[in-house]
Short mmCIF file of C-alpha atoms in Angstrom, two decimals:
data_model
loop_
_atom_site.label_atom_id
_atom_site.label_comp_id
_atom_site.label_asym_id
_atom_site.label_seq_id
_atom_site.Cartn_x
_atom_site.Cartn_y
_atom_site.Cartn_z
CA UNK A 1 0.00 0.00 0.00
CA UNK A 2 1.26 3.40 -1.25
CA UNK A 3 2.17 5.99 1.62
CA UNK A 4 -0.67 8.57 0.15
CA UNK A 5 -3.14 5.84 0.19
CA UNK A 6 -2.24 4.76 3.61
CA UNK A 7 -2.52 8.48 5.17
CA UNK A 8 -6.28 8.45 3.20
CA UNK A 9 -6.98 5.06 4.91
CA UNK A 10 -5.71 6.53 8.27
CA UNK A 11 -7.82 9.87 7.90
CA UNK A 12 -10.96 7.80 6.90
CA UNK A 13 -11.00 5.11 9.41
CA UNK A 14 -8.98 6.12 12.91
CA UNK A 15 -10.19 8.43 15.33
CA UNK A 16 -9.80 11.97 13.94
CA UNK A 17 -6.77 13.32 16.72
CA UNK A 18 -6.70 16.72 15.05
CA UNK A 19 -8.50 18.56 18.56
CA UNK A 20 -5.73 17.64 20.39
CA UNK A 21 -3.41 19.30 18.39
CA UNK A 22 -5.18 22.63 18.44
CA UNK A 23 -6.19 22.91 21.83
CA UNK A 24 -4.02 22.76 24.57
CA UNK A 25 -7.35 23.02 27.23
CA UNK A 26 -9.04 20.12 25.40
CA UNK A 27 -5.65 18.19 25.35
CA UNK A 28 -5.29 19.16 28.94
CA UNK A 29 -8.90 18.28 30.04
CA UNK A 30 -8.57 15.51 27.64
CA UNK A 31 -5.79 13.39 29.64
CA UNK A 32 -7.18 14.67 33.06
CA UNK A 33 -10.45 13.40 32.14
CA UNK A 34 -8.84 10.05 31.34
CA UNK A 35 -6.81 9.47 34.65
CA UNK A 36 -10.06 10.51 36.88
CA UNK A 37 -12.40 8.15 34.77
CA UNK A 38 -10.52 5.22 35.83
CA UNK A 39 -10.85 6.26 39.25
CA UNK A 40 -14.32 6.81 39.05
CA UNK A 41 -14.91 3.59 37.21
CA UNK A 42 -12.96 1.73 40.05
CA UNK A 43 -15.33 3.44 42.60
CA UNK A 44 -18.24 2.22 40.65
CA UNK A 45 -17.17 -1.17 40.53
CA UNK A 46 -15.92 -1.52 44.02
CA UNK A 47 -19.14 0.15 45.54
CA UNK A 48 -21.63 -2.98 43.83
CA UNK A 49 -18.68 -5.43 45.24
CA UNK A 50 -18.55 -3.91 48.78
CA UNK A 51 -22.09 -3.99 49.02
CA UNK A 52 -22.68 -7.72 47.42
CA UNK A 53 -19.69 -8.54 49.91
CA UNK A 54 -21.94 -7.08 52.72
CA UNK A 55 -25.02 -8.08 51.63
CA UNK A 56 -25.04 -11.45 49.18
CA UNK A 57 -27.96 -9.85 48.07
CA UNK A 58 -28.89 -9.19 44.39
CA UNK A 59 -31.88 -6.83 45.65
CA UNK A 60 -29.16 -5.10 48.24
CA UNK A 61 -27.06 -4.09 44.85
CA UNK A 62 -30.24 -3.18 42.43
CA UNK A 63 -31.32 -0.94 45.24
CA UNK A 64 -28.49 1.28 44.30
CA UNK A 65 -29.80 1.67 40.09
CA UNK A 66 -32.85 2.84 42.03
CA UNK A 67 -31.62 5.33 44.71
CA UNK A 68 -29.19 6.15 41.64
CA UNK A 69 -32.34 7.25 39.50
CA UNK A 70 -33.58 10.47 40.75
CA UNK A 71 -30.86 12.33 41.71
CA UNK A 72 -29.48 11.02 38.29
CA UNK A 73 -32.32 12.70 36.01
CA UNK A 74 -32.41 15.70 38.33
CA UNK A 75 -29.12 16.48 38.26
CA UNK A 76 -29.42 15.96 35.17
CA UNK A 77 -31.72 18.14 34.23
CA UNK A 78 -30.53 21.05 36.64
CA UNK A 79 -26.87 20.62 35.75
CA UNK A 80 -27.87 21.47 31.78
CA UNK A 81 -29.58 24.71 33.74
CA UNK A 82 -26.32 25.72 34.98
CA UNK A 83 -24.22 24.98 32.58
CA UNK A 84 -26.72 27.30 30.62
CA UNK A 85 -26.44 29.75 33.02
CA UNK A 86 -23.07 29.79 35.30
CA UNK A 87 -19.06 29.85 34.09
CA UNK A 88 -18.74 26.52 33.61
CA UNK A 89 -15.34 26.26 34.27
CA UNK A 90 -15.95 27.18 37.94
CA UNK A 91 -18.89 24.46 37.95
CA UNK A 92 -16.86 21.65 36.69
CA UNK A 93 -14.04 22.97 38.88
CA UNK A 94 -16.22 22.78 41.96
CA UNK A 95 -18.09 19.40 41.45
CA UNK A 96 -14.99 17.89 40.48
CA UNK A 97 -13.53 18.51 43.73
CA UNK A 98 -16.88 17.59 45.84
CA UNK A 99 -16.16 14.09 43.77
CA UNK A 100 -13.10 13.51 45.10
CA UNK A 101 -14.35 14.33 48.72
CA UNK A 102 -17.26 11.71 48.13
CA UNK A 103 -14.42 8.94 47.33
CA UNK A 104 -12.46 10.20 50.71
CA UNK A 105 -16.05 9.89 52.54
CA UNK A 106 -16.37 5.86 50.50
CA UNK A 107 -12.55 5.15 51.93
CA UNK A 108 -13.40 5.98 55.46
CA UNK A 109 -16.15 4.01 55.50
CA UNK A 110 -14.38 1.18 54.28
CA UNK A 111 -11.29 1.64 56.66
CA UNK A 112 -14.14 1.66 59.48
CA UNK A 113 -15.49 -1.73 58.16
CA UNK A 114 -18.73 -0.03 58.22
CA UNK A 115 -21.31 -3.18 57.86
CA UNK A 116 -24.75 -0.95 57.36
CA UNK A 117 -26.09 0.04 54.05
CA UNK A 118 -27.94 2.72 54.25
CA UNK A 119 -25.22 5.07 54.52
CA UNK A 120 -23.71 3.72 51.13
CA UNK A 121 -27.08 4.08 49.64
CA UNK A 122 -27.36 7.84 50.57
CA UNK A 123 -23.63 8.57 49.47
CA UNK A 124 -24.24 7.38 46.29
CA UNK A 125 -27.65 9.01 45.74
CA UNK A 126 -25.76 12.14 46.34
CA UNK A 127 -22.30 11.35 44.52
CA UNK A 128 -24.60 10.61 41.47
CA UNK A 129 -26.31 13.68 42.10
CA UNK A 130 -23.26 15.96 41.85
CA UNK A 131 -21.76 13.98 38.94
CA UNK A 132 -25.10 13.99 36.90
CA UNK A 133 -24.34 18.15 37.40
CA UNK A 134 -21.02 17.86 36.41
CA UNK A 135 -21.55 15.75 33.08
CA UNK A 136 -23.30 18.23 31.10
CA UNK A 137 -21.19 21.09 32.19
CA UNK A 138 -18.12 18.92 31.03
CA UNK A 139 -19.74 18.57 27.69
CA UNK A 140 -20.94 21.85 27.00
CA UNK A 141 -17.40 23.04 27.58
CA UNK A 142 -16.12 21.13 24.65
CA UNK A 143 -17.52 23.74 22.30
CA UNK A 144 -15.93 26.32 23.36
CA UNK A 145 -12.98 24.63 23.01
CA UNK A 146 -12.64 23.42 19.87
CA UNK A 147 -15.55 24.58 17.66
CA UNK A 148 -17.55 23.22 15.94
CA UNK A 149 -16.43 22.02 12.79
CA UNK A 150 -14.32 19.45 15.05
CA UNK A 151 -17.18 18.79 17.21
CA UNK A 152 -17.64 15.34 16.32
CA UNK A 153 -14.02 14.69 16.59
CA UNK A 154 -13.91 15.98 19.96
CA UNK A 155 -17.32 13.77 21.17
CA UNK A 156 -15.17 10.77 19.51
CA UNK A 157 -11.95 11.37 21.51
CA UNK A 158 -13.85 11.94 24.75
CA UNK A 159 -15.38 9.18 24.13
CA UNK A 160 -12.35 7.16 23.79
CA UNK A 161 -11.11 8.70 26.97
CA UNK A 162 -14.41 7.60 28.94
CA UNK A 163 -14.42 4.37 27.50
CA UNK A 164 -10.26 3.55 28.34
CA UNK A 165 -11.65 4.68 32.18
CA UNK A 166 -14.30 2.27 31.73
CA UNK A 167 -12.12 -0.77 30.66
CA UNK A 168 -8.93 -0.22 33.03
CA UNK A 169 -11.39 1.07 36.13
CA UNK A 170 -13.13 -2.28 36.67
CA UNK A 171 -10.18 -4.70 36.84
CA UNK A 172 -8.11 -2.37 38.34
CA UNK A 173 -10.32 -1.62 41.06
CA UNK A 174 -12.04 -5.24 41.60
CA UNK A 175 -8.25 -6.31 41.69
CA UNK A 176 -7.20 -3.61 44.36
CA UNK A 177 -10.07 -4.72 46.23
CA UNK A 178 -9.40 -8.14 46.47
CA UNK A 179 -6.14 -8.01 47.39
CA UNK A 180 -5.59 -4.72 49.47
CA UNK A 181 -8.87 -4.11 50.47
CA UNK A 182 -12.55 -1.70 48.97
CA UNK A 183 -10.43 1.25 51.24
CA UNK A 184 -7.37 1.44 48.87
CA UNK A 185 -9.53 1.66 45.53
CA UNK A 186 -11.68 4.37 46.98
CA UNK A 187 -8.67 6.14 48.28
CA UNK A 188 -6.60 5.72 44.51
CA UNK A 189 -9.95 7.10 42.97
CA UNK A 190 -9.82 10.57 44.98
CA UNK A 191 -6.25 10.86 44.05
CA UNK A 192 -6.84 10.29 40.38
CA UNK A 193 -9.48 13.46 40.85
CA UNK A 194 -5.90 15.44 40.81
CA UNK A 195 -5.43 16.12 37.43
CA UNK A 196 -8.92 17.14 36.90
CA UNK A 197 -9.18 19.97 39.49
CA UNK A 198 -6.07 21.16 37.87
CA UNK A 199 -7.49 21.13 34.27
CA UNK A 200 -10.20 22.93 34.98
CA UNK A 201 -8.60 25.66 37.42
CA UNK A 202 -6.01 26.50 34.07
CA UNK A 203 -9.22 26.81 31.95
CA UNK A 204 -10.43 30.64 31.14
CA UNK A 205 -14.00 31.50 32.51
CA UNK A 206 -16.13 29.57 30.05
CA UNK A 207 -19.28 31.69 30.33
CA UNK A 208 -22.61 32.13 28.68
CA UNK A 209 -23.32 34.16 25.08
CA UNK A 210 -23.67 37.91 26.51
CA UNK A 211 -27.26 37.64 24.62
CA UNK A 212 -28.29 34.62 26.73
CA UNK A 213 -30.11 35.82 29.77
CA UNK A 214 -30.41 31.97 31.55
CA UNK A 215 -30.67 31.84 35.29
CA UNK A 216 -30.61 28.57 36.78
CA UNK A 217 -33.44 27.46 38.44
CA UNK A 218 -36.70 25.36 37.68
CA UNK A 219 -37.73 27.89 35.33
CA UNK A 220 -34.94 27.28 33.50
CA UNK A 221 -35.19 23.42 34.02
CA UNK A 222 -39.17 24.24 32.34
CA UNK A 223 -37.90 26.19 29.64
CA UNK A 224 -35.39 23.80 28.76
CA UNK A 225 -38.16 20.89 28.64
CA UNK A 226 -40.16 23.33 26.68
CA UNK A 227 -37.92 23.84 24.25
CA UNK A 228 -36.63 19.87 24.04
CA UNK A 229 -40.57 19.74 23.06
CA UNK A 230 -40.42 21.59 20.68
CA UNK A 231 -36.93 20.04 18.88
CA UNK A 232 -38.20 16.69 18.17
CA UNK A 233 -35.07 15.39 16.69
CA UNK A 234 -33.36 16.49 20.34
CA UNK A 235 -35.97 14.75 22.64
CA UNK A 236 -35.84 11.73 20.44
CA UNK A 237 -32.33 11.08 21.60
CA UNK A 238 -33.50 11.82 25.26
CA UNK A 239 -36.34 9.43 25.07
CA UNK A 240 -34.31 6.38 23.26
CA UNK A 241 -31.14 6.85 25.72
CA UNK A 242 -33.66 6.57 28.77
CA UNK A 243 -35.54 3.36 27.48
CA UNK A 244 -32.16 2.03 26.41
CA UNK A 245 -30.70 2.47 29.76
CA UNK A 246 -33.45 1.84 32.10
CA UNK A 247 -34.45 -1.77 30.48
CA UNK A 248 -31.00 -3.04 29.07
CA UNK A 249 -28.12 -1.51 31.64
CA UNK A 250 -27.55 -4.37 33.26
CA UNK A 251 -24.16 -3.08 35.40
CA UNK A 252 -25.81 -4.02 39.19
CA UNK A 253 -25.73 -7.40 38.47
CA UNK A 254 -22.02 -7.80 36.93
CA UNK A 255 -21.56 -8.58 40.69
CA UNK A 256 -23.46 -11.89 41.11
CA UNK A 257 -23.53 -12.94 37.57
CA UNK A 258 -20.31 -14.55 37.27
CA UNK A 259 -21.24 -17.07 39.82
CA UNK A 260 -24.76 -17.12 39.16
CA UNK A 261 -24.64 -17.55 35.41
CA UNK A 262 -21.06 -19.09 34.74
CA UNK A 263 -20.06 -20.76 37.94
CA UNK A 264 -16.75 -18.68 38.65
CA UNK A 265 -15.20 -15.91 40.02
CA UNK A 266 -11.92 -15.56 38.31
CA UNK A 267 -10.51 -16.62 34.72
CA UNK A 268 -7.12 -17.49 34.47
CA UNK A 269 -4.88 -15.82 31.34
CA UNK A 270 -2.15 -18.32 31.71
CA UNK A 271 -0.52 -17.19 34.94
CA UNK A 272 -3.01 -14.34 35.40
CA UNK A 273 -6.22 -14.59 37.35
CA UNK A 274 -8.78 -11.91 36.68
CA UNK A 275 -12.23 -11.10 38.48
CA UNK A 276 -14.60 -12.23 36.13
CA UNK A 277 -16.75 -9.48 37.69
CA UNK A 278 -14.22 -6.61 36.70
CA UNK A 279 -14.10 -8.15 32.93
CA UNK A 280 -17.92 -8.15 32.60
CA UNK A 281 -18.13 -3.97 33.72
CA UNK A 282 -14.76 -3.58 30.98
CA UNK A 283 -15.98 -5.61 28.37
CA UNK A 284 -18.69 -2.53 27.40
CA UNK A 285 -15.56 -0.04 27.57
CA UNK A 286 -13.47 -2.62 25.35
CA UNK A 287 -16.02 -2.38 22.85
CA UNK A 288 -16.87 1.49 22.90
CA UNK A 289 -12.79 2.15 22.39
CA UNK A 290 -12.41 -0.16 19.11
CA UNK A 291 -15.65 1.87 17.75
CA UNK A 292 -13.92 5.05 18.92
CA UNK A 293 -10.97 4.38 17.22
CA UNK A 294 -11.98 3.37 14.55
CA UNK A 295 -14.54 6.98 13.88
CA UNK A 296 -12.89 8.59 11.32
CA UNK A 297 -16.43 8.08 9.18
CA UNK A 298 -18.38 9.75 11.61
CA UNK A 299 -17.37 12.95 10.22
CA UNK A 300 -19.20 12.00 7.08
CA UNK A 301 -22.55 10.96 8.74
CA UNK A 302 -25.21 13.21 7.49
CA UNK A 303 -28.47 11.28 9.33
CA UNK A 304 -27.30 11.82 12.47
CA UNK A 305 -30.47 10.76 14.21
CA UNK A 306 -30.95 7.45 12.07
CA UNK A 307 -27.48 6.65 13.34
CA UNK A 308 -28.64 7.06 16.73
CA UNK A 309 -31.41 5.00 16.42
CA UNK A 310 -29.87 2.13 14.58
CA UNK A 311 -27.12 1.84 17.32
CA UNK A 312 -29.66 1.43 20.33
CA UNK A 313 -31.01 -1.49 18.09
CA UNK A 314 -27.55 -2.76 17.68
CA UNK A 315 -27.21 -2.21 21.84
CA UNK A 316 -30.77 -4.11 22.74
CA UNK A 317 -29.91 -6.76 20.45
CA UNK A 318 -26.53 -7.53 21.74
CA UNK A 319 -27.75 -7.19 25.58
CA UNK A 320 -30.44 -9.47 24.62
CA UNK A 321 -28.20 -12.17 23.19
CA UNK A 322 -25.38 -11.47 26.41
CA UNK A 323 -28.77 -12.66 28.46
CA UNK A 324 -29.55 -15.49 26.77
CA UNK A 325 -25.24 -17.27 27.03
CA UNK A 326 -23.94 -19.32 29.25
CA UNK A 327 -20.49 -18.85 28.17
CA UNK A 328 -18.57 -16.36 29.86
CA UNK A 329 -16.34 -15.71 27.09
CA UNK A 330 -19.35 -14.85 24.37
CA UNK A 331 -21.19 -13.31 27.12
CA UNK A 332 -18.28 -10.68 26.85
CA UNK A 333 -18.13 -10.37 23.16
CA UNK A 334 -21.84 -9.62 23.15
CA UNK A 335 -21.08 -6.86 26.19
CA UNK A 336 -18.34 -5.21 23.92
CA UNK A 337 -20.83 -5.03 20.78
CA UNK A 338 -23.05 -3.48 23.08
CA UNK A 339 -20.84 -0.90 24.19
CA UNK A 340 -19.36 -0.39 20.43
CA UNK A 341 -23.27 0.31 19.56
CA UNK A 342 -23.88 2.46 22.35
CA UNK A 343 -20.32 4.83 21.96
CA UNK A 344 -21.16 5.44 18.42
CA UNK A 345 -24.86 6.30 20.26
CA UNK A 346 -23.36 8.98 22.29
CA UNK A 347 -21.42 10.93 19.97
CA UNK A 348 -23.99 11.48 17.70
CA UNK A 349 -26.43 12.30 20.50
CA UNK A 350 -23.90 14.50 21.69
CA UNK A 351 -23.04 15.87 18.67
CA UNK A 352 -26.91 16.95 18.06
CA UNK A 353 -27.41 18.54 21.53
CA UNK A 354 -24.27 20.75 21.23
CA UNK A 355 -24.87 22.03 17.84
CA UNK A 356 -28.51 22.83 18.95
CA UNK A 357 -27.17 24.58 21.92
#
């Protein structure tokens, strides 16, 4: 293959890197972002294990989807107010930071072999409260950033850096956990929250259009939902994400499953042993990163909505199938499909909501 040919296949197919090269606050944010998503994704992991451990209850870990679910949607929803209305660099600064302190609040808790559950539940009600802030603030940063011709390019590297987080964060922090103790992973994930808070202090304010009046509030929360009414190629990709999540997101059970469904708790890579639990919440992640690399084309995607909607097939389908195995092994290839289908998901969904706001 010819060197010009080559570069054409490189620009068409792999993940478009050009972002990083302009921006030195994306590339910044960008490699933060990535250190602090692994300890999140640890945190995540080790929470549904501490709690199982506790517990050996299935309910005991499902509970936490559901005290998960409101302060999810209204942060959610009140985060995209603020973000509409505040500097966002000083709200990702700030919620950043109160993440970290959650993870310090997690360690102690584990350090003080804490054996109650209630007190987990209510930390993580209000840990997903202040992320589900911080998400949308992160995102509508990106514009500003980078502009929007490279919009997509940017979703698709985020992306990638989420999705690394959410392949390294399980095993590392199901492996830290089994051998050190849940105290260690909750401690290395308030570290990793470093980086972050540094990012975001070096950013310039990142404030709304002077012709945007916003205040955040419930009125702005109602206008918001009034105009998502009105955009019905916007609240499609609300609605789909929702159903897609709430009836195939299977993550509270990647605790019990590998002994309920496959009979084992570790899988051995020659002389490596792995938590079979830690490979089922990666395997997603493992998926979402080849698609990510592999986005050049997105660039060239003109449907954007059909795209979205023909990935959430893709997702159900493959979640559907991952339910139906008994082998471990295809039960993971069907979780990276999923994760594949649902990454290309997001950055169109993303893509749309940016350029409409």
């Amino acid at each position: 293959m010819s060197t010009s040919r080559l570069s054409r296949w490189r620009s068409t197919i792999l993940a478009d890197i050009t972002p990083l090269k302009v921006s030195l606050d994306f590339r910044r944010i960008f490699f933060a972002q990535l250190v602090s998503q692994i300890g999140t994704q640890m945190t995540a992991v080790v929470l549904l294990l501490q709690i199982f451990d506790i517990s050996r209850s299935n309910l005991a870990t499902g509970i936490v989807g559901a005290v998960a679910f409101l302060p999810m949607v209204i942060g959610g929803l009140y985060g995209g107010s603020i973000a509409d209305a505040r500097d966002r660099r000083a709200v990702a600064y700030w919620t950043t930071t109160g993440l970290a302190g959650f993870s310090l609040v997690f360690a102690g808790m584990a350090y003080s072999d804490l054996r109650l559950l209630w007190p987990y539940y209510v930390l993580i009600a209000g840990q997903t409260w202040l992320s589900a802030i911080a998400q949308p603030t992160r995102m509508a940063i990106i514009p500003r950033l980078v502009g929007a011709e490279l919009l997509p390019a940017a979703n698709a590297l985020a992306q990638i850096s989420w999705n690394i987080g959410f392949t390294i964060g399980p095993v590392i922090g199901a492996t830290i956990a089994k051998s050190y103790g849940f105290g260690w992973a909750y401690l290395i994930d308030a570290l990793s929250f470093a980086g972050a808070v540094y990012a975001y202090w070096r950013l310039p304010p990142v404030v709304p259009d002077s012709d945007d009046d916003h205040k955040a509030g419930l009125a702005s929360v109602l206008e918001g939902l009034r105009y998502l009414k009105g955009r019905k190629n916007l609240s499609m990709t609300f609605y789909v994400d929702i159903v897609a999540m709430a009836f195939g997101m299977q993550r509270v059970l990647f605790a019990s499953i590998p002994l309920a469904f496959y009979g084992l708790a570790v899988v051995g890579f020659g002389p490596i042993n792995l938590s079979l639990s830690g490979l089922l919440f990666a395997a997603p992640a493992v998926g979402a990163i080849v698609g990510a690399v592999a986005s050049g084309w997105f660039t060239r995607i003109r449907r954007q909505g059909l795209a979205v909607v023909a990935s959430i097939i893709v997702w159900g389908g493959a979640i559907a199938l991952f339910g139906l195995t008994h082998q471990w092994w295809l039960g993971l290839i069907f979780l990276a499909i999923a994760g594949a289908a649902d990454m290309v998901s997001a950055v169109f969904r993303n893509t749309m909501l940016q350029a409409a706001t």
